[in-house]
Short mmCIF file of C-alpha atoms in Angstrom, two decimals:
data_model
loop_
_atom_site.label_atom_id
_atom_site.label_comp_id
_atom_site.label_asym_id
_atom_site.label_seq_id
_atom_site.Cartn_x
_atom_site.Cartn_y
_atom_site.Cartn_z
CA UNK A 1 -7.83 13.82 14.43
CA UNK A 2 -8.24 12.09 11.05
CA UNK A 3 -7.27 15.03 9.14
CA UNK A 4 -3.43 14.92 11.73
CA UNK A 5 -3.33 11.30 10.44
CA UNK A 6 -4.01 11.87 6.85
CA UNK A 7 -1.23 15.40 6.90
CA UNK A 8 1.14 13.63 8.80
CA UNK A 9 1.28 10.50 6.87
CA UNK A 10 1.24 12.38 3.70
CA UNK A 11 3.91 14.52 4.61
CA UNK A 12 6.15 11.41 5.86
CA UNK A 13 5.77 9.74 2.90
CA UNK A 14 6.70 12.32 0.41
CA UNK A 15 9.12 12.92 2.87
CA UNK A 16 10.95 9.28 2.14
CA UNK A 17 10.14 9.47 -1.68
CA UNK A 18 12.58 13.06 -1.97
CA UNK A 19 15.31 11.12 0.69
CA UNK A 20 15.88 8.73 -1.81
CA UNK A 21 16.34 11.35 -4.62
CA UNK A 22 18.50 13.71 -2.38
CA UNK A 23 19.91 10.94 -0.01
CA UNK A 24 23.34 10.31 -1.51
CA UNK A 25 22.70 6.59 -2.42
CA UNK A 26 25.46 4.98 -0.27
CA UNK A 27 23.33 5.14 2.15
CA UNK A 28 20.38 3.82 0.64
CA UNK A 29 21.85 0.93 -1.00
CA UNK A 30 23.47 -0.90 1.75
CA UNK A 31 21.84 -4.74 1.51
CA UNK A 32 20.22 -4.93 4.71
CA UNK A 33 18.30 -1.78 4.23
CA UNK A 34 17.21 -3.04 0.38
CA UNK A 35 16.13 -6.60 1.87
CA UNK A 36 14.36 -4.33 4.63
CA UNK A 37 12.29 -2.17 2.64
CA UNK A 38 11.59 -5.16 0.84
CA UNK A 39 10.13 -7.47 3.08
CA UNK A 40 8.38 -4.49 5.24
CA UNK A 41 5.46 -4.44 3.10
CA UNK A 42 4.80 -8.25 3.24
CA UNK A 43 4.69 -7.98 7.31
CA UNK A 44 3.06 -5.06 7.11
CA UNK A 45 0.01 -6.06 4.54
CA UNK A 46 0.03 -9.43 6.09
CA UNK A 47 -0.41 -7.91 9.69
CA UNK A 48 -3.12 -5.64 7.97
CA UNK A 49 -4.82 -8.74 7.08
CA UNK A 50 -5.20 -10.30 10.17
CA UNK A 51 -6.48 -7.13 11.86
CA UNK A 52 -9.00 -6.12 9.23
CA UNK A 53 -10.42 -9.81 8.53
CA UNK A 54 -10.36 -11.46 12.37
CA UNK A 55 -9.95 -8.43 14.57
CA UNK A 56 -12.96 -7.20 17.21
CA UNK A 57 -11.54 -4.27 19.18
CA UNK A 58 -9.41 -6.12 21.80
CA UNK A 59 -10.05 -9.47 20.31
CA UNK A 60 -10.45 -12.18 17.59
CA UNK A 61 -13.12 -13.58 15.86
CA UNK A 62 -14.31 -15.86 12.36
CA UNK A 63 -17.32 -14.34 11.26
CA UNK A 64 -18.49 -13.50 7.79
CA UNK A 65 -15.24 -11.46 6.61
CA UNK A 66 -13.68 -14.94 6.89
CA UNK A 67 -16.04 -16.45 4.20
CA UNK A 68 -15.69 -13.32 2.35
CA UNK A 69 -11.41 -13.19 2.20
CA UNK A 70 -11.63 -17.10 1.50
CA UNK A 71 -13.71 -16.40 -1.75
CA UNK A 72 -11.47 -13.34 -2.77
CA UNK A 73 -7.99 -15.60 -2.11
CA UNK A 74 -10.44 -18.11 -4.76
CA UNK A 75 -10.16 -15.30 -6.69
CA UNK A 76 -7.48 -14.27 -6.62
CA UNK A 77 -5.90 -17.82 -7.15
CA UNK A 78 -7.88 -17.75 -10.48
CA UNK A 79 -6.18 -14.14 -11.76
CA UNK A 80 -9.13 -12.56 -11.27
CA UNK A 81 -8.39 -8.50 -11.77
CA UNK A 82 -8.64 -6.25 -8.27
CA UNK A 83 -11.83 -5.11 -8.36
CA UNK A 84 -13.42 -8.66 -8.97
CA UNK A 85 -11.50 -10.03 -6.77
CA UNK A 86 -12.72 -7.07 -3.76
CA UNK A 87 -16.18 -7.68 -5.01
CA UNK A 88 -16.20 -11.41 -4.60
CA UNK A 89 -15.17 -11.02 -1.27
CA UNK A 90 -17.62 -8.34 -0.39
CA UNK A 91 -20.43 -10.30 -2.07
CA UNK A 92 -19.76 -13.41 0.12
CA UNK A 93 -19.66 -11.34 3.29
CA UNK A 94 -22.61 -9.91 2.92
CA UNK A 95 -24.11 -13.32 1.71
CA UNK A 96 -23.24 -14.85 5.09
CA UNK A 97 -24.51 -12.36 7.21
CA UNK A 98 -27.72 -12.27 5.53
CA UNK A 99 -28.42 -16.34 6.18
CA UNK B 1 2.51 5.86 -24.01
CA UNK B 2 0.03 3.42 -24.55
CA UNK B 3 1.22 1.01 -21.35
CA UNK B 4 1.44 4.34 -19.02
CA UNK B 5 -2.15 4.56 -20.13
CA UNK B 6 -2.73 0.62 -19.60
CA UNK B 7 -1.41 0.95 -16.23
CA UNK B 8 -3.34 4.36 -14.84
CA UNK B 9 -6.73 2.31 -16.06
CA UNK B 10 -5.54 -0.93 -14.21
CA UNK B 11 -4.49 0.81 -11.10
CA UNK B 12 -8.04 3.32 -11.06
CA UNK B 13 -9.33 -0.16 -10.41
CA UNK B 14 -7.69 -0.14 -6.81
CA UNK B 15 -8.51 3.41 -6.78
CA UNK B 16 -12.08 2.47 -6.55
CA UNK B 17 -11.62 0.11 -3.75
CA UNK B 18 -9.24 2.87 -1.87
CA UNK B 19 -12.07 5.51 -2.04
CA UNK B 20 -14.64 3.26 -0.72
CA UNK B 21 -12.70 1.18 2.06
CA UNK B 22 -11.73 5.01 3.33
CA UNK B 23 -15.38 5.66 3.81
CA UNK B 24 -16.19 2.44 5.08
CA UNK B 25 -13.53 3.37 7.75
CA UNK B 26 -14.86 6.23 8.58
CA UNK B 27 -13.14 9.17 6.44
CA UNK B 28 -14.87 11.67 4.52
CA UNK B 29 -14.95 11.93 0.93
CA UNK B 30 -11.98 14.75 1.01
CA UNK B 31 -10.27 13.34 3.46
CA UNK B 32 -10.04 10.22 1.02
CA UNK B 33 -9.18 12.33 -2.22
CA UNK B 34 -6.80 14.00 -0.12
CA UNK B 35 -5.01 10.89 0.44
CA UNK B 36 -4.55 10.04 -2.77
CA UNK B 37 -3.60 13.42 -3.55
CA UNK B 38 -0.96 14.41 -1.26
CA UNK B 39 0.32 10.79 -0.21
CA UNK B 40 -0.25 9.17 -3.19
CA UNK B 41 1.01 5.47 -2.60
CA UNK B 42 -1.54 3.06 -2.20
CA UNK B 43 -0.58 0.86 0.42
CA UNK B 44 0.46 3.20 2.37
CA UNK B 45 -3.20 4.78 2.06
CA UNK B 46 -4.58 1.22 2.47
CA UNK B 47 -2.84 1.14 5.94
CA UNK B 48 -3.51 4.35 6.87
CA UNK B 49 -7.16 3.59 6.59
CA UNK B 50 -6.88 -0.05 7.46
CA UNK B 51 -5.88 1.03 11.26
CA UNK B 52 -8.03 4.48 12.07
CA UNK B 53 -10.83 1.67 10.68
CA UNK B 54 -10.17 -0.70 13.09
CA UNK B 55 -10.17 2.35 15.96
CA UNK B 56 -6.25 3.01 16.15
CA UNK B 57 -4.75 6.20 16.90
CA UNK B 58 -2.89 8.65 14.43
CA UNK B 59 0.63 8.19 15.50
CA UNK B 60 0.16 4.01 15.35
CA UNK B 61 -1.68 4.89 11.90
CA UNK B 62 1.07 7.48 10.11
CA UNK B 63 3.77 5.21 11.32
CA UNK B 64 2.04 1.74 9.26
CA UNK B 65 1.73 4.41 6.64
CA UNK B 66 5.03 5.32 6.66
CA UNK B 67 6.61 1.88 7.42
CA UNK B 68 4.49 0.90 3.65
CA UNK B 69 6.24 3.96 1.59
CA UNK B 70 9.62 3.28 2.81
CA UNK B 71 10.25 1.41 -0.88
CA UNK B 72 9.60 4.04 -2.62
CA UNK B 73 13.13 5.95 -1.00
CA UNK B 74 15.10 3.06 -2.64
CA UNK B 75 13.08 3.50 -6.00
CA UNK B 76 13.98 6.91 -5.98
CA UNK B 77 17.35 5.74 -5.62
CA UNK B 78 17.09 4.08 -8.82
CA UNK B 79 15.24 6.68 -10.58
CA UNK B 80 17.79 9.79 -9.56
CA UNK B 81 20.33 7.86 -11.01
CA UNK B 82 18.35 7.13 -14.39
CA UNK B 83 16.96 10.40 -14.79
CA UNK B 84 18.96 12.94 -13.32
CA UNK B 85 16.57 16.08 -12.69
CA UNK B 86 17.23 19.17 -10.58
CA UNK B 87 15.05 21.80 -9.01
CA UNK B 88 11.49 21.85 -8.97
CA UNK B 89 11.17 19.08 -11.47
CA UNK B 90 12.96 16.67 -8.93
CA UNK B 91 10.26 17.58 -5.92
CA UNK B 92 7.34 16.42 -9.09
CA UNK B 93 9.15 13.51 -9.46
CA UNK B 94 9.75 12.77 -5.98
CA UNK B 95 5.34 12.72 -5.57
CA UNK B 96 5.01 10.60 -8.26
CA UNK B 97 7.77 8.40 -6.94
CA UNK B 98 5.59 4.84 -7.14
CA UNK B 99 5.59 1.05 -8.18
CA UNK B 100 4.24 1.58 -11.00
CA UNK B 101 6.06 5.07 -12.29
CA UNK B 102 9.59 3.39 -11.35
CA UNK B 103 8.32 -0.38 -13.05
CA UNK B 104 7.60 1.72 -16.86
CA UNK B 105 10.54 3.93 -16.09
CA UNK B 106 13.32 0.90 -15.43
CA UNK B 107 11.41 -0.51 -18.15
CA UNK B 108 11.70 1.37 -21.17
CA UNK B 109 14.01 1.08 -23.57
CA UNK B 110 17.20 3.35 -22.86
CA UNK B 111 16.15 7.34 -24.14
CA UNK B 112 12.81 6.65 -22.76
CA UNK B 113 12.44 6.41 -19.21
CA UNK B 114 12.00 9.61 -18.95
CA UNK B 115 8.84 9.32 -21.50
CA UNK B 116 7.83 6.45 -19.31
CA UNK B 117 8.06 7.19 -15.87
CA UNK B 118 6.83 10.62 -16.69
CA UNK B 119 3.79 9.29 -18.57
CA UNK B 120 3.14 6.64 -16.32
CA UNK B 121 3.12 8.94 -13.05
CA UNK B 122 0.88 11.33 -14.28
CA UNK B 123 -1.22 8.89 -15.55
CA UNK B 124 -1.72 6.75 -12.82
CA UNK B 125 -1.82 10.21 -10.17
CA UNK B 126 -4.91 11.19 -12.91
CA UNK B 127 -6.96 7.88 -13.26
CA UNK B 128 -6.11 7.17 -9.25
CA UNK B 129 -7.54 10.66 -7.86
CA UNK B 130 -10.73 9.95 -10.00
CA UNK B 131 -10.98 6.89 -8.99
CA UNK B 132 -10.94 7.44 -5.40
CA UNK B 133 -13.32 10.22 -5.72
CA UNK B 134 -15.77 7.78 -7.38
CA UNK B 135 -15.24 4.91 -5.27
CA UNK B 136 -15.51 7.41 -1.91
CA UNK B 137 -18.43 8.46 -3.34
CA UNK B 138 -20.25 5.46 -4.21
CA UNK B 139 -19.77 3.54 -0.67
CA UNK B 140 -20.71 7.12 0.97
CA UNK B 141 -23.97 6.44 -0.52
CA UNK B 142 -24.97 2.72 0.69
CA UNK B 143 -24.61 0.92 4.31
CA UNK B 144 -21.10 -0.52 3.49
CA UNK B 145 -21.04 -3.02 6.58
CA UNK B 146 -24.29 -4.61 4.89
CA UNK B 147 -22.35 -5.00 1.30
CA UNK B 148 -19.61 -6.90 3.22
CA UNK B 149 -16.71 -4.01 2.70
CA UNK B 150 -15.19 -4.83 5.61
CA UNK B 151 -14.10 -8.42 3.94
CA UNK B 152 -13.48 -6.64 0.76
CA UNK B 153 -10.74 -4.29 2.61
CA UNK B 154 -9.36 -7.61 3.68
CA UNK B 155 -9.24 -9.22 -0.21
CA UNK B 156 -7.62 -5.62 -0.89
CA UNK B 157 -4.80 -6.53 1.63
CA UNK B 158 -4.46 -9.99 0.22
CA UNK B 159 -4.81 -8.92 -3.19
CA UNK B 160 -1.37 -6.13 -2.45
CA UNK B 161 0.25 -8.80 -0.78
CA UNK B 162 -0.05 -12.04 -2.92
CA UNK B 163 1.78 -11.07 -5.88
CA UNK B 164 5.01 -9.50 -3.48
CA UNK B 165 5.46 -13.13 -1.89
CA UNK B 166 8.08 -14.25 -4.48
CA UNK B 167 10.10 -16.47 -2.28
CA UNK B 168 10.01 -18.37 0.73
CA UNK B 169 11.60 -15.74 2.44
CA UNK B 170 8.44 -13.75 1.59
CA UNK B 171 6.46 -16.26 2.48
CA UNK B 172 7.89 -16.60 6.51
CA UNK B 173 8.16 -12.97 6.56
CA UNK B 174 4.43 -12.64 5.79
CA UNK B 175 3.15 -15.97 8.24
CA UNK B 176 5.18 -14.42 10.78
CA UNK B 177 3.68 -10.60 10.31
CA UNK B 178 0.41 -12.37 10.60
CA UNK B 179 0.88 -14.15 13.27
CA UNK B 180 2.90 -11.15 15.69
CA UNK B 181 -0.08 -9.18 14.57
CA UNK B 182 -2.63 -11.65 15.84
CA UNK B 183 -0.66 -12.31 19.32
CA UNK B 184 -0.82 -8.46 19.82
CA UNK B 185 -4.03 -7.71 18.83
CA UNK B 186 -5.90 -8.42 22.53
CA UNK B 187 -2.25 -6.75 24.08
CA UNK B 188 -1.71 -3.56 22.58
CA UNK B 189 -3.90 -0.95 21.69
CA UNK B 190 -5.93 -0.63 18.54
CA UNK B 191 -3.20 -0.09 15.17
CA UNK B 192 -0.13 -1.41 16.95
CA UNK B 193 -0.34 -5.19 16.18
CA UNK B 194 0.08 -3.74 12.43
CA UNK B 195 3.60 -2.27 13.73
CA UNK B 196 4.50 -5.72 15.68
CA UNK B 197 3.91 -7.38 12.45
CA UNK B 198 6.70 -5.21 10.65
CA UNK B 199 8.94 -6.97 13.52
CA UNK B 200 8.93 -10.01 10.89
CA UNK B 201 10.78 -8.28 8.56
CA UNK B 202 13.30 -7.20 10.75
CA UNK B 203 13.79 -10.49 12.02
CA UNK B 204 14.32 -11.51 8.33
CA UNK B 205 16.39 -8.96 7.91
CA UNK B 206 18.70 -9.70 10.76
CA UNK B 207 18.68 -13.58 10.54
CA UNK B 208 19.60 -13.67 6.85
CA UNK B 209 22.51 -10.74 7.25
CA UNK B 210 25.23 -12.95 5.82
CA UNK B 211 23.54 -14.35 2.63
CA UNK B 212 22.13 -10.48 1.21
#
């Protein structure tokens, strides 16, 4: 089932990179559709978020990935690159769960 | 040439992360290269793995995927304009279709944005495939709940998000994703509240109609 997931999504999304080069751009470039694709990602990552950080199968909960996002936002705040920032945040997880 | 290089290094770091938060989630080390190989766009990789991780279904899965590469249509947009290829040459182009490719491309001087989106997608495809081959590796080789990578795929969302909130537009958009995507989590099934939270953006979308 992964391996439908990971062909399928690959195919979709080369699939909407060679619309926009074949897609006459009329189409493309109509305002609402820009400020779309735009702010898609933010609701997207930010929905992301919440499931991967306070998610439990059908519910919520603050454990230890809380402590460990709060460090990497720290971080991040500081300009930290990526991977320091991932670490951080993986450090301070696993910090909390071993008290 | 040298910031197409600059960049590839700077994005294998995410690379890294990608290869071992698809492990963590439960992928094997090809389906992760494969990933990055055939989809190549990382967000749209991150989401992919983000939801099968948290036990949601392929369709719900592909379609957060998909919802995440939908800019890269209207950077191809930009780019068919500015480089005007044909053929077989257009499909390469089309893959390596990316933030970064379309950033050095827009960005070079006029005569070279051919050099630099050219340079800077096969760079980045190069150090990102490696990357996520090392990264896979390396968390396929520990207990990743123990090292905290759940968090860390977390910081990864934050750290793809934070620098795309330019304006307070963003910001709302990205409160509200968070918040439709908390109120659905106990309602809908595992990967959908990702999909309600791309609802914000529509809402956006429609509400601010008259001022785009």
């Amino acid at each position: 089932m992964t391996w439908a997931a990971v062909l399928l999504g690959a195919a979709l999304c080369l699939a909407l990179k060679l619309a926009g080069w074949l897609v006459p751009p009329a189409v493309l470039e109509r305002p609402a559709v820009r400020r779309g694709a735009a702010l898609l990602p933010l609701a997207v990552l930010a929905g992301l978020l919440v499931v991967q950080v306070l998610g439990d199968g059908r519910g919520l909960v603050v454990d230890a990935r809380v402590a460990g996002l709060a460090a990497g936002a720290v971080a991040l705040a500081l300009r930290a690159p990526f991977l320091v920032v991932v670490l951080v945040a993986a450090a301070v997880a696993a910090g909390v769960r071993a008290l | 040439m040298r910031d197409a290089l600059g960049v590839g290094l700077a994005v294998g770091a995410y690379g890294v992360g990608f290869g071992a938060a698809a492990v963590a989630a439960g992928l094997s080390v090809l389906q992760a290269c494969a990933l990055s190989l055939l989809m190549f766009t990382g967000a749209s990789q991150f989401a992919l793995v983000g939801v099968l991780g948290a036990g949601g279904g392929v369709l719900a899965a592909v379609a957060g995927a998909t919802l995440l590469g939908s800019r890269n249509a209207l950077y191809a947009v930009r780019l068919a304009d500015l480089l005007r290829l044909s053929g077989l040459r257009r499909v390469a182009a089309a893959h390596l279709t990316i933030d970064e490719s379309t950033a050095l491309a827009t960005g070079a001087p006029a005569g070279l944005q051919g050099v630099g989106f050219w340079a800077g997608g096969l760079s980045v495809f190069g150090f990102w495939n490696l990357a996520t081959l090392l990264g896979a590796l390396g968390a396929g080789a520990v207990d990743t709940s123990a090292l905290g990578l759940d968090a860390a795929v977390g910081a990864a969302f934050l750290a793809l998000l934070a620098p795309q909130v330019r304006d307070r537009t963003g910001l709302q958009v990205a409160v509200g994703g968070a918040a439709l995507a908390a109120l659905a989590v106990p309602l809908a099934p595992a990967g959908v509240p990702v999909l309600v939270a791309g609802l914000a953006a529509v809402v956006a979308v429609a509400l601010h109609r008259g001022d785009a």
